[in-house]
Short mmCIF file of C-alpha atoms and ligand atoms in Angstrom, two decimals:
data_model
loop_
_atom_site.label_atom_id
_atom_site.label_comp_id
_atom_site.label_asym_id
_atom_site.label_seq_id
_atom_site.Cartn_x
_atom_site.Cartn_y
_atom_site.Cartn_z
CA UNK A 1 191.35 130.04 41.39
CA UNK A 2 188.16 132.23 43.03
CA UNK A 3 187.07 131.98 46.69
CA UNK A 4 183.60 131.30 46.73
CA UNK A 5 181.17 131.83 49.48
CA UNK A 6 177.46 131.56 49.84
CA UNK A 7 175.66 133.50 52.62
CA UNK A 8 172.65 132.11 53.52
CA UNK A 9 169.94 134.65 54.82
CA UNK A 10 169.86 138.42 53.76
CA UNK A 11 169.12 140.05 57.25
CA UNK A 12 171.54 142.01 58.79
CA UNK A 13 173.67 138.87 59.84
CA UNK A 14 174.10 138.02 56.41
CA UNK A 15 174.75 141.60 55.00
CA UNK A 16 177.32 142.50 57.91
CA UNK A 17 179.35 139.00 56.77
CA UNK A 18 179.07 140.09 53.27
CA UNK A 19 180.58 143.13 53.48
CA UNK A 20 183.15 141.91 55.68
CA UNK A 21 184.12 139.51 53.53
CA UNK A 22 184.24 141.83 50.37
CA UNK A 23 186.65 143.74 52.25
CA UNK A 24 188.87 141.22 53.74
CA UNK A 25 188.89 138.30 50.91
CA UNK A 26 189.31 140.99 47.45
CA UNK A 27 188.72 138.95 44.62
CA UNK A 28 186.10 136.55 46.13
CA UNK A 29 182.42 135.61 44.87
CA UNK A 30 179.67 135.87 47.43
CA UNK A 31 176.31 134.94 46.86
CA UNK A 32 173.35 135.87 49.07
CA UNK A 33 170.74 133.27 49.07
CA UNK A 34 167.56 134.26 50.43
CA UNK A 35 164.09 132.52 51.06
CA UNK A 36 161.99 135.30 50.36
CA UNK A 37 162.00 137.38 47.03
CA UNK A 38 163.02 140.35 48.78
CA UNK A 39 165.94 140.98 50.95
CA UNK A 40 166.76 142.44 54.28
CA UNK A 41 165.11 139.97 56.74
CA UNK A 42 164.07 141.67 60.05
CA UNK A 43 164.67 145.13 58.70
CA UNK A 44 161.68 144.50 56.31
CA UNK A 45 159.64 142.23 58.40
CA UNK A 46 160.74 142.49 61.81
CA UNK A 47 161.87 146.24 62.69
CA UNK A 48 158.28 148.23 63.50
CA UNK A 49 156.80 149.93 60.25
CA UNK A 50 156.78 153.15 62.23
CA UNK A 51 160.57 153.07 62.92
CA UNK A 52 161.50 154.04 59.18
CA UNK A 53 164.66 155.57 60.49
CA UNK A 54 165.54 152.01 61.78
CA UNK A 55 165.00 150.49 58.72
CA UNK A 56 167.16 152.98 56.69
CA UNK A 57 170.46 150.59 57.54
CA UNK A 58 169.17 148.96 54.39
CA UNK A 59 170.63 151.40 52.34
CA UNK A 60 174.03 150.39 53.39
CA UNK A 61 172.83 146.64 52.48
CA UNK A 62 171.83 147.96 49.08
CA UNK A 63 175.29 149.51 48.56
CA UNK A 64 176.87 145.75 49.81
CA UNK A 65 174.71 143.91 47.27
CA UNK A 66 175.37 146.48 44.26
CA UNK A 67 179.11 145.40 44.86
CA UNK A 68 180.43 143.70 41.60
CA UNK A 69 181.75 140.42 43.30
CA UNK A 70 178.23 139.82 45.06
CA UNK A 71 175.17 138.28 43.72
CA UNK A 72 171.99 137.92 45.09
CA UNK A 73 169.53 135.11 44.64
CA UNK A 74 165.92 135.76 46.36
CA UNK A 75 163.11 133.04 46.24
CA UNK A 76 165.59 130.36 46.65
CA UNK A 77 164.76 128.32 49.99
CA UNK A 78 167.59 126.02 51.56
CA UNK A 79 166.61 122.25 52.28
CA UNK A 80 163.78 122.83 49.40
CA UNK A 81 165.17 124.27 46.28
CA UNK A 82 168.67 123.19 47.23
CA UNK A 83 169.90 121.11 50.36
CA UNK A 84 172.73 122.67 52.27
CA UNK A 85 174.83 119.29 51.63
CA UNK A 86 174.75 120.02 48.00
CA UNK A 87 175.43 123.53 48.80
CA UNK A 88 178.55 122.85 50.88
CA UNK A 89 179.84 120.69 47.48
CA UNK A 90 179.34 124.08 45.53
CA UNK A 91 180.89 126.43 47.75
CA UNK A 92 184.26 126.96 49.51
CA UNK A 93 182.35 128.35 52.20
CA UNK A 94 178.87 128.73 53.47
CA UNK A 95 177.77 131.48 56.33
CA UNK A 96 174.11 130.48 57.88
CA UNK A 97 172.62 133.89 58.82
CA UNK A 98 169.13 132.33 59.14
CA UNK A 99 168.18 134.34 62.18
CA UNK A 100 165.63 133.19 64.50
CA UNK A 101 162.13 132.82 62.92
CA UNK A 102 160.11 131.03 65.63
CA UNK A 103 158.61 132.02 69.22
CA UNK A 104 159.74 130.84 72.15
CA UNK A 105 156.89 128.41 73.53
CA UNK A 106 154.99 129.76 76.29
CA UNK A 107 154.34 126.37 77.80
CA UNK A 108 151.17 127.03 80.20
CA UNK A 109 147.96 125.53 80.03
CA UNK A 110 145.71 127.66 77.35
CA UNK A 111 148.50 128.44 75.42
CA UNK A 112 147.08 126.62 72.20
CA UNK A 113 143.53 128.79 72.62
CA UNK A 114 142.22 130.62 69.55
CA UNK A 115 143.29 134.40 70.37
CA UNK A 116 147.18 133.38 71.41
CA UNK A 117 149.35 134.88 69.00
CA UNK A 118 152.68 134.69 69.32
CA UNK A 119 155.12 137.73 68.40
CA UNK A 120 156.76 136.11 65.39
CA UNK A 121 153.34 135.85 63.86
CA UNK A 122 151.84 139.10 65.01
CA UNK A 123 154.89 141.27 63.91
CA UNK A 124 155.13 139.50 60.97
CA UNK A 125 151.38 140.31 60.19
CA UNK A 126 151.80 143.95 60.76
CA UNK A 127 155.07 143.83 58.72
CA UNK A 128 153.27 142.20 55.42
CA UNK A 129 155.26 139.05 55.45
CA UNK A 130 153.72 136.77 53.24
CA UNK A 131 153.87 133.88 55.77
CA UNK A 132 151.66 136.08 58.16
CA UNK A 133 149.34 138.10 55.58
CA UNK A 134 146.69 135.97 56.07
CA UNK A 135 146.87 135.79 60.13
CA UNK A 136 143.70 137.79 60.53
CA UNK A 137 143.85 138.62 64.27
CA UNK A 138 140.88 139.02 65.80
CA UNK A 139 141.15 142.33 67.21
CA UNK A 140 137.58 142.61 68.12
CA UNK A 141 138.16 143.13 72.12
CA UNK A 142 138.81 145.94 74.54
CA UNK A 143 142.01 144.46 76.07
CA UNK A 144 145.23 142.77 74.87
CA UNK A 145 147.75 141.47 77.08
CA UNK A 146 151.37 141.09 75.92
CA UNK A 147 153.61 138.95 78.00
CA UNK A 148 157.27 140.07 77.93
CA UNK A 149 159.38 143.26 78.58
CA UNK A 150 161.09 143.23 75.73
CA UNK A 151 161.36 145.72 72.58
CA UNK A 152 159.09 143.44 70.52
CA UNK A 153 156.64 143.91 72.99
CA UNK A 154 156.93 147.65 73.32
CA UNK A 155 156.47 147.79 69.33
CA UNK A 156 153.45 145.59 69.16
CA UNK A 157 152.03 147.62 71.95
CA UNK A 158 152.29 151.06 70.54
CA UNK A 159 151.19 149.66 67.21
CA UNK A 160 148.06 148.99 68.23
CA UNK A 161 147.46 151.73 70.24
CA UNK A 162 148.23 154.30 67.72
CA UNK A 163 145.97 156.53 65.50
CA UNK A 164 144.97 156.03 61.80
CA UNK A 165 147.08 159.39 61.39
CA UNK A 166 150.12 157.81 63.37
CA UNK A 167 150.02 154.72 61.19
CA UNK A 168 149.16 155.71 57.97
CA UNK A 169 152.34 157.43 57.21
CA UNK A 170 154.16 153.96 57.92
CA UNK A 171 154.56 151.08 55.55
CA UNK A 172 151.49 149.39 57.71
CA UNK A 173 149.68 147.35 55.05
CA UNK A 174 146.16 148.29 54.20
CA UNK A 175 144.66 145.63 55.78
CA UNK A 176 146.73 145.87 59.30
CA UNK A 177 145.97 149.82 59.12
CA UNK A 178 142.09 148.91 58.94
CA UNK A 179 141.95 146.21 61.49
CA UNK A 180 144.22 148.05 64.11
CA UNK A 181 142.09 151.39 63.77
CA UNK A 182 138.73 149.86 63.64
CA UNK A 183 139.26 147.57 66.64
CA UNK A 184 138.09 148.38 69.88
CA UNK A 185 141.33 148.02 71.60
CA UNK A 186 141.61 150.34 74.38
CA UNK A 187 143.86 148.82 76.98
CA UNK A 188 146.76 146.81 76.34
CA UNK A 189 148.64 145.35 79.48
CA UNK A 190 152.42 144.74 79.27
CA UNK A 191 153.12 142.01 81.82
CA UNK A 192 156.69 141.87 82.93
CA UNK A 193 157.58 138.61 85.22
CA UNK A 194 160.39 140.72 86.68
CA UNK A 195 160.37 144.20 87.78
CA UNK A 196 160.82 147.35 86.24
CA UNK A 197 164.74 147.07 86.95
CA UNK A 198 164.82 144.14 85.09
CA UNK A 199 162.91 145.04 81.81
CA UNK A 200 164.68 144.57 78.66
CA UNK A 201 163.45 147.63 77.11
CA UNK A 202 165.66 150.45 75.41
CA UNK A 203 164.99 153.81 76.71
CA UNK A 204 164.10 155.44 73.46
CA UNK A 205 161.58 152.99 72.69
CA UNK A 206 160.28 153.36 76.31
CA UNK A 207 159.99 157.00 76.36
CA UNK A 208 158.14 156.88 72.76
CA UNK A 209 154.84 155.51 74.73
CA UNK A 210 154.47 158.72 76.71
CA UNK A 211 154.37 160.47 73.09
CA UNK A 212 151.54 158.76 71.64
CA UNK A 213 148.48 161.11 70.18
CA UNK A 214 145.78 159.12 71.69
CA UNK A 215 147.50 157.12 74.50
CA UNK A 216 148.70 157.57 77.78
CA UNK A 217 151.00 155.02 79.50
CA UNK A 218 149.90 153.64 82.98
CA UNK A 219 152.21 152.75 85.89
CA UNK A 220 151.29 151.84 89.76
CA UNK A 221 154.05 154.20 91.21
CA UNK A 222 154.12 151.49 94.05
CA UNK A 223 155.61 148.60 91.74
CA UNK A 224 158.39 151.33 90.67
CA UNK A 225 161.72 151.19 93.05
CA UNK A 226 163.15 154.72 94.20
CA UNK A 227 166.54 153.65 92.84
CA UNK A 228 168.09 151.16 90.98
CA UNK A 229 170.24 149.05 93.22
CA UNK A 230 172.10 145.41 93.40
CA UNK A 231 171.90 145.14 89.77
CA UNK A 232 174.69 142.50 88.63
CA UNK A 233 175.36 144.51 85.69
CA UNK A 234 177.66 146.67 83.15
CA UNK A 235 177.95 150.47 84.22
CA UNK A 236 176.06 151.21 80.76
CA UNK A 237 173.09 148.57 81.37
CA UNK A 238 172.87 150.23 85.16
CA UNK A 239 172.63 153.41 83.11
CA UNK A 240 169.84 152.31 80.79
CA UNK A 241 168.14 150.93 83.99
CA UNK A 242 168.09 154.17 85.72
CA UNK A 243 167.00 156.11 82.64
CA UNK A 244 164.36 153.52 82.18
CA UNK A 245 163.28 153.92 86.27
CA UNK A 246 162.98 157.76 85.43
CA UNK A 247 160.76 157.35 82.35
CA UNK A 248 158.79 154.90 84.25
CA UNK A 249 158.43 157.47 87.13
CA UNK A 250 157.30 160.35 84.81
CA UNK A 251 154.87 157.85 83.45
CA UNK A 252 153.08 157.79 86.76
CA UNK A 253 152.32 161.52 86.71
CA UNK A 254 150.91 162.02 83.19
CA UNK A 255 147.75 163.47 82.62
CA UNK A 256 145.65 160.86 80.79
CA UNK A 257 142.65 163.90 80.03
CA UNK A 258 141.87 163.89 76.20
CA UNK A 259 143.52 160.29 75.70
CA UNK A 260 141.12 157.31 75.28
CA UNK A 261 143.60 154.60 75.09
CA UNK A 262 146.33 153.21 77.57
CA UNK A 263 149.31 151.09 77.93
CA UNK A 264 149.41 149.76 81.26
CA UNK A 265 152.90 148.52 82.63
CA UNK A 266 152.39 145.77 84.85
CA UNK A 267 155.44 144.08 86.68
CA UNK A 268 156.04 141.19 88.77
CA UNK A 269 153.45 139.08 87.23
CA UNK A 270 153.90 135.43 85.76
CA UNK A 271 151.58 134.24 83.38
CA UNK A 272 150.27 131.04 84.85
CA UNK A 273 147.45 129.81 82.76
CA UNK A 274 145.39 131.55 79.16
CA UNK A 275 141.46 131.25 80.32
CA UNK A 276 138.49 130.69 77.94
CA UNK A 277 136.63 127.89 76.44
CA UNK A 278 136.49 128.28 72.65
CA UNK A 279 139.09 131.38 72.32
CA UNK A 280 140.70 134.04 74.96
CA UNK A 281 138.74 135.21 77.67
CA UNK A 282 141.46 136.08 80.30
CA UNK A 283 144.82 135.27 81.79
CA UNK A 284 145.59 133.97 85.04
CA UNK A 285 148.89 135.45 86.64
CA UNK A 286 150.89 134.90 89.94
CA UNK A 287 152.33 137.88 91.48
CA UNK A 288 156.41 137.57 91.91
CA UNK A 289 159.38 139.04 93.81
CA UNK A 290 162.63 139.08 92.42
CA UNK A 291 165.07 136.60 94.41
CA UNK A 292 168.67 136.68 93.01
CA UNK A 293 167.76 138.36 89.61
CA UNK A 294 164.89 135.21 89.27
CA UNK A 295 161.28 135.61 89.46
CA UNK A 296 159.87 133.64 92.33
CA UNK A 297 155.97 133.14 92.91
CA UNK A 298 154.66 134.54 95.84
CA UNK A 299 151.56 132.21 95.49
CA UNK A 300 148.63 135.44 94.99
CA UNK A 301 146.90 134.53 91.79
CA UNK A 302 144.85 137.05 89.99
CA UNK A 303 143.25 137.32 86.71
CA UNK A 304 143.14 139.71 83.53
CA UNK A 305 140.27 139.70 81.39
CA UNK A 306 141.61 140.12 77.71
CA UNK A 307 140.51 138.97 74.20
CA UNK A 308 144.14 138.56 72.87
CA UNK A 309 147.13 137.29 74.49
CA UNK A 310 150.46 137.91 72.53
CA UNK A 311 153.25 136.21 73.93
CA UNK A 312 156.66 138.36 73.22
CA UNK A 313 158.87 136.50 75.24
CA UNK A 314 161.66 136.06 72.41
CA UNK A 315 162.82 134.33 69.48
CA UNK A 316 164.31 130.85 68.40
CA UNK A 317 166.02 129.39 65.34
CA UNK A 318 164.80 126.69 63.27
CA UNK A 319 166.60 123.54 62.82
CA UNK A 320 167.97 122.81 59.63
CA UNK A 321 168.43 119.48 57.91
CA UNK A 322 172.33 118.63 57.67
CA UNK A 323 173.61 120.46 60.98
CA UNK A 324 173.30 119.66 64.25
CA UNK A 325 170.96 121.62 66.59
CA UNK A 326 170.98 122.76 70.21
CA UNK A 327 167.25 122.30 71.16
CA UNK A 328 167.42 124.09 74.28
CA UNK A 329 169.55 127.17 73.14
CA UNK A 330 167.74 127.23 69.83
CA UNK A 331 170.62 128.18 67.94
CA UNK A 332 173.65 125.60 65.64
CA UNK A 333 176.03 124.84 68.44
CA UNK A 334 179.41 126.91 67.00
CA UNK A 335 183.06 127.71 68.48
CA UNK A 336 183.20 131.35 67.63
CA UNK A 337 181.05 131.12 64.55
CA UNK A 338 182.81 128.14 63.33
CA UNK A 339 180.45 124.65 62.71
CA UNK A 340 182.62 122.72 60.65
CA UNK A 341 185.07 123.11 57.69
CA UNK A 342 183.96 125.31 55.47
CA UNK A 343 180.69 125.98 57.31
CA UNK A 344 180.34 129.41 59.52
CA UNK A 345 177.02 131.04 61.57
CA UNK A 346 176.52 134.89 62.04
CA UNK A 347 173.77 136.73 64.20
CA UNK A 348 170.93 134.76 66.00
CA UNK A 349 171.27 131.39 64.83
CA UNK A 350 175.02 131.92 66.12
CA UNK A 351 174.00 133.50 69.29
CA UNK A 352 170.40 133.58 70.12
CA UNK A 353 167.71 136.57 69.67
CA UNK A 354 169.49 139.31 71.31
CA UNK A 355 171.13 142.75 70.72
CA UNK A 356 170.04 145.29 68.24
CA UNK A 357 171.03 145.61 64.22
CA UNK A 358 174.65 146.34 64.87
CA UNK A 359 175.39 143.67 67.33
CA UNK A 360 175.58 141.48 64.06
CA UNK A 361 178.46 143.44 62.85
CA UNK A 362 181.06 142.06 64.77
CA UNK A 363 179.63 138.59 63.94
CA UNK A 364 180.10 139.26 60.45
CA UNK A 365 183.91 140.24 61.06
CA UNK A 366 184.54 136.98 62.89
CA UNK A 367 183.30 134.80 60.01
CA UNK A 368 185.02 136.79 57.60
CA UNK A 369 188.43 136.54 59.42
CA UNK A 370 187.63 132.76 59.95
CA UNK A 371 187.28 132.61 56.36
CA UNK A 372 190.19 134.58 55.25
CA UNK A 373 192.50 132.72 57.66
CA UNK A 374 191.29 129.13 56.97
CA UNK A 375 189.69 128.40 53.54
CA UNK A 376 191.37 128.49 50.18
CA UNK A 377 189.57 128.40 46.72
CA UNK A 378 189.16 124.67 46.05
CA UNK A 379 187.92 124.84 42.47
CA UNK A 380 184.27 124.73 43.43
CA UNK A 381 181.90 125.61 40.88
CA UNK A 382 179.87 128.49 43.18
CA UNK A 383 177.11 130.35 41.45
CA UNK A 384 177.54 128.46 38.20
CA UNK A 385 176.87 125.49 40.03
CA UNK A 386 174.01 127.09 41.91
CA UNK A 387 172.21 128.33 38.80
CA UNK A 388 172.10 125.09 37.25
CA UNK A 389 170.71 123.27 40.34
CA UNK A 390 167.98 126.05 40.61
CA UNK A 391 167.08 125.53 36.67
CA UNK A 392 167.33 121.67 37.23
CA UNK A 393 164.87 122.08 39.77
CA UNK A 394 162.53 124.89 37.87
CA UNK A 395 162.93 127.54 40.40
CA UNK A 396 162.77 130.57 39.77
CA UNK A 397 165.00 133.21 41.40
CA UNK A 398 164.99 137.02 41.96
CA UNK A 399 168.41 138.72 41.42
CA UNK A 400 169.48 142.10 42.46
CA UNK A 401 167.48 143.75 39.46
CA UNK A 402 164.22 141.91 40.08
CA UNK A 403 164.26 142.80 43.89
CA UNK A 404 165.12 146.66 42.77
CA UNK A 405 161.78 146.23 40.46
CA UNK A 406 159.65 144.99 43.21
CA UNK A 407 161.13 148.13 45.46
CA UNK A 408 160.09 150.46 42.63
CA UNK A 409 156.68 149.08 42.52
CA UNK A 410 156.26 149.29 46.16
CA UNK A 411 157.40 152.68 46.26
CA UNK A 412 155.27 153.68 43.56
CA UNK A 413 151.87 152.34 44.96
CA UNK A 414 152.60 153.99 48.43
CA UNK A 415 149.45 155.44 50.16
CA UNK A 416 149.97 159.30 50.62
CA UNK A 417 152.89 160.01 53.26
CA UNK A 418 153.93 156.26 53.35
CA UNK A 419 157.31 154.96 52.31
CA UNK A 420 156.02 151.99 50.10
CA UNK A 421 152.76 149.80 49.74
CA UNK A 422 154.62 146.45 50.30
CA UNK A 423 153.97 143.61 47.98
CA UNK A 424 152.35 141.01 50.26
CA UNK A 425 152.33 137.57 47.87
CA UNK A 426 155.19 136.07 46.36
CA UNK A 427 153.62 135.57 43.16
CA UNK A 428 152.78 139.42 43.58
CA UNK A 429 156.57 139.87 44.02
CA UNK A 430 157.88 137.53 41.39
CA UNK A 431 155.32 139.28 38.72
CA UNK A 432 156.92 142.81 39.85
CA UNK A 433 159.88 141.34 39.25
CA UNK A 434 158.96 140.15 35.78
CA UNK A 435 161.38 140.35 33.28
CA UNK A 436 164.16 140.37 35.61
CA UNK A 437 163.30 136.89 36.94
CA UNK A 438 165.54 134.29 36.08
CA UNK A 439 163.12 131.61 34.72
CA UNK A 440 164.49 127.85 34.65
CA UNK A 441 163.41 127.51 31.27
CA UNK A 442 165.05 130.60 29.66
P1 NAP B 501 163.73 140.04 74.94
O1 NAP B 501 164.34 141.55 74.80
O2 NAP B 501 164.59 139.08 75.17
O3 NAP B 501 162.68 140.13 75.90
C1 NAP B 501 161.74 139.05 76.23
C2 NAP B 501 160.78 139.33 77.51
O4 NAP B 501 159.94 138.05 77.36
C3 NAP B 501 161.59 139.61 78.45
O5 NAP B 501 160.80 140.68 79.41
C4 NAP B 501 161.62 137.99 79.46
O6 NAP B 501 161.66 138.32 80.73
C5 NAP B 501 160.19 137.70 78.88
N1 NAP B 501 160.01 136.49 78.96
C6 NAP B 501 160.69 135.34 78.49
N2 NAP B 501 160.18 133.82 78.68
C7 NAP B 501 158.82 134.67 79.50
C8 NAP B 501 158.02 133.70 80.09
N3 NAP B 501 157.83 132.55 79.94
N4 NAP B 501 156.87 134.12 80.80
C9 NAP B 501 157.02 135.80 80.80
N5 NAP B 501 157.93 136.44 80.03
C10 NAP B 501 159.02 135.90 79.64
O7 NAP B 501 163.11 140.03 73.30
P2 NAP B 501 162.50 140.40 72.28
O8 NAP B 501 161.64 141.69 72.80
O9 NAP B 501 161.95 139.42 71.54
O10 NAP B 501 163.46 141.51 71.24
C11 NAP B 501 164.57 140.33 70.48
C12 NAP B 501 165.69 141.50 70.36
O11 NAP B 501 165.57 142.63 69.33
C13 NAP B 501 166.29 142.22 71.69
O12 NAP B 501 167.78 142.34 71.82
C14 NAP B 501 165.60 143.61 71.13
O13 NAP B 501 166.18 144.54 72.27
C15 NAP B 501 165.63 143.78 69.95
N6 NAP B 501 164.75 144.37 69.57
C16 NAP B 501 165.36 145.93 69.52
C17 NAP B 501 164.27 146.64 68.72
C18 NAP B 501 164.77 148.28 68.98
O14 NAP B 501 165.71 148.44 68.90
N7 NAP B 501 163.92 149.02 68.89
C19 NAP B 501 162.82 146.45 68.51
C20 NAP B 501 162.74 145.19 68.57
C21 NAP B 501 163.62 144.14 68.81
P3 NAP B 501 162.96 137.82 81.49
O15 NAP B 501 163.75 139.05 81.23
O16 NAP B 501 162.49 137.58 83.05
O17 NAP B 501 163.74 136.47 80.99
#
């Protein structure tokens, strides 16, 4: 009998789990099930459009999905097109690798005002994600506040201040290219509630901020310590913090002449309220100091005028029907990737939204080990059962050839110098997949 495994989600964690399983369980069948017609999750919809070299990891995933034991089912939503319960009845094992698509809530007064846009939506918008393509953020303002000192905050800040020339060679959709380059934005404030030593940026990304055509980084040298001390962290993290400090110190000496935009790095500032009547007009912040690694308010409050607030304060996963959910941590409770018999988790849904793409690789290995050691083929229907269930509900799914047709269409329609012009709606994607879309009626 053949072992049949479904992997739900086609981002890095889903692909690493698939690759590990294919190697550890020869002869098994693995079906990757994805809500969108297009694969690759955050590689396509999260990694910044100007970081094409990072997106190149999808080439390895293309090899995985082309393996004979692997089938791809795009445009299939768990909970809508097939329930998790039904999926578990259909496969010997199910791996949930569905990531963390929601914003962590900001929970301060005014956080629902127009002009407050979470990073999940904003990043989705500039990445042409079908869920967010109609966001139409109002960029008609001079100053933007980005909350958080992580890589997502850096990505957003950089995209907002790049020139048309810098952006045109990315796969930023035309609508975002026009909106950003025609906007009045000249000052972006990166607001960290702790200090430079606690910032979560990685150094390559931070340094990029000093290499932009029309923008300079601005840092108040008084906020920078002379050295990094008293940090309870690994040697590796300490080195990163030291590098970040050196980079920030170098920013403090940058000559701004000839450049018209600024990214201000502001530390020790905790957001207290978003200000405005109908929409954002500013942000109220409290000065902090760091005590035992935590931000502590000093009572000194100040306001920052801005027309857009983008909280980039981390993500959380969404609850799915038929499995417990830890509301506080925003993950599915699990023991080393195991949730229940035949049910596993990998990636951000397992451990929360941390780490880089490669961090998901060991997750995939662990889950594949569990399945190899503990799950036996049980004569379940697998992909035949899945296809029958989808056909009975009239669901069109996109297979590998369908994705390849979408990919080709996007590459063919790229503007000069850009890698692709993303198709922006599910309908457009299904039309491009065309003959390769398997129709229920067939
Ligand atoms: P992150 O690295 O966890 O950063 C979140 C930031 O938000 C932190 O500075 C955090 O401050 C701050 N924050 C959290 N709650 C806050 C609140 N209530 N008020 C003010 N600030 C708050 O998350 P991320 O930037 O979303 O990135 C997620 C993961 O993806 C990270 O592992 C990141 O490295 C990775 N990523 C990597 C790349 C890349 O490699 N180029 C690009 C994008 C994302 P505290 O530290 O004080 O909690």
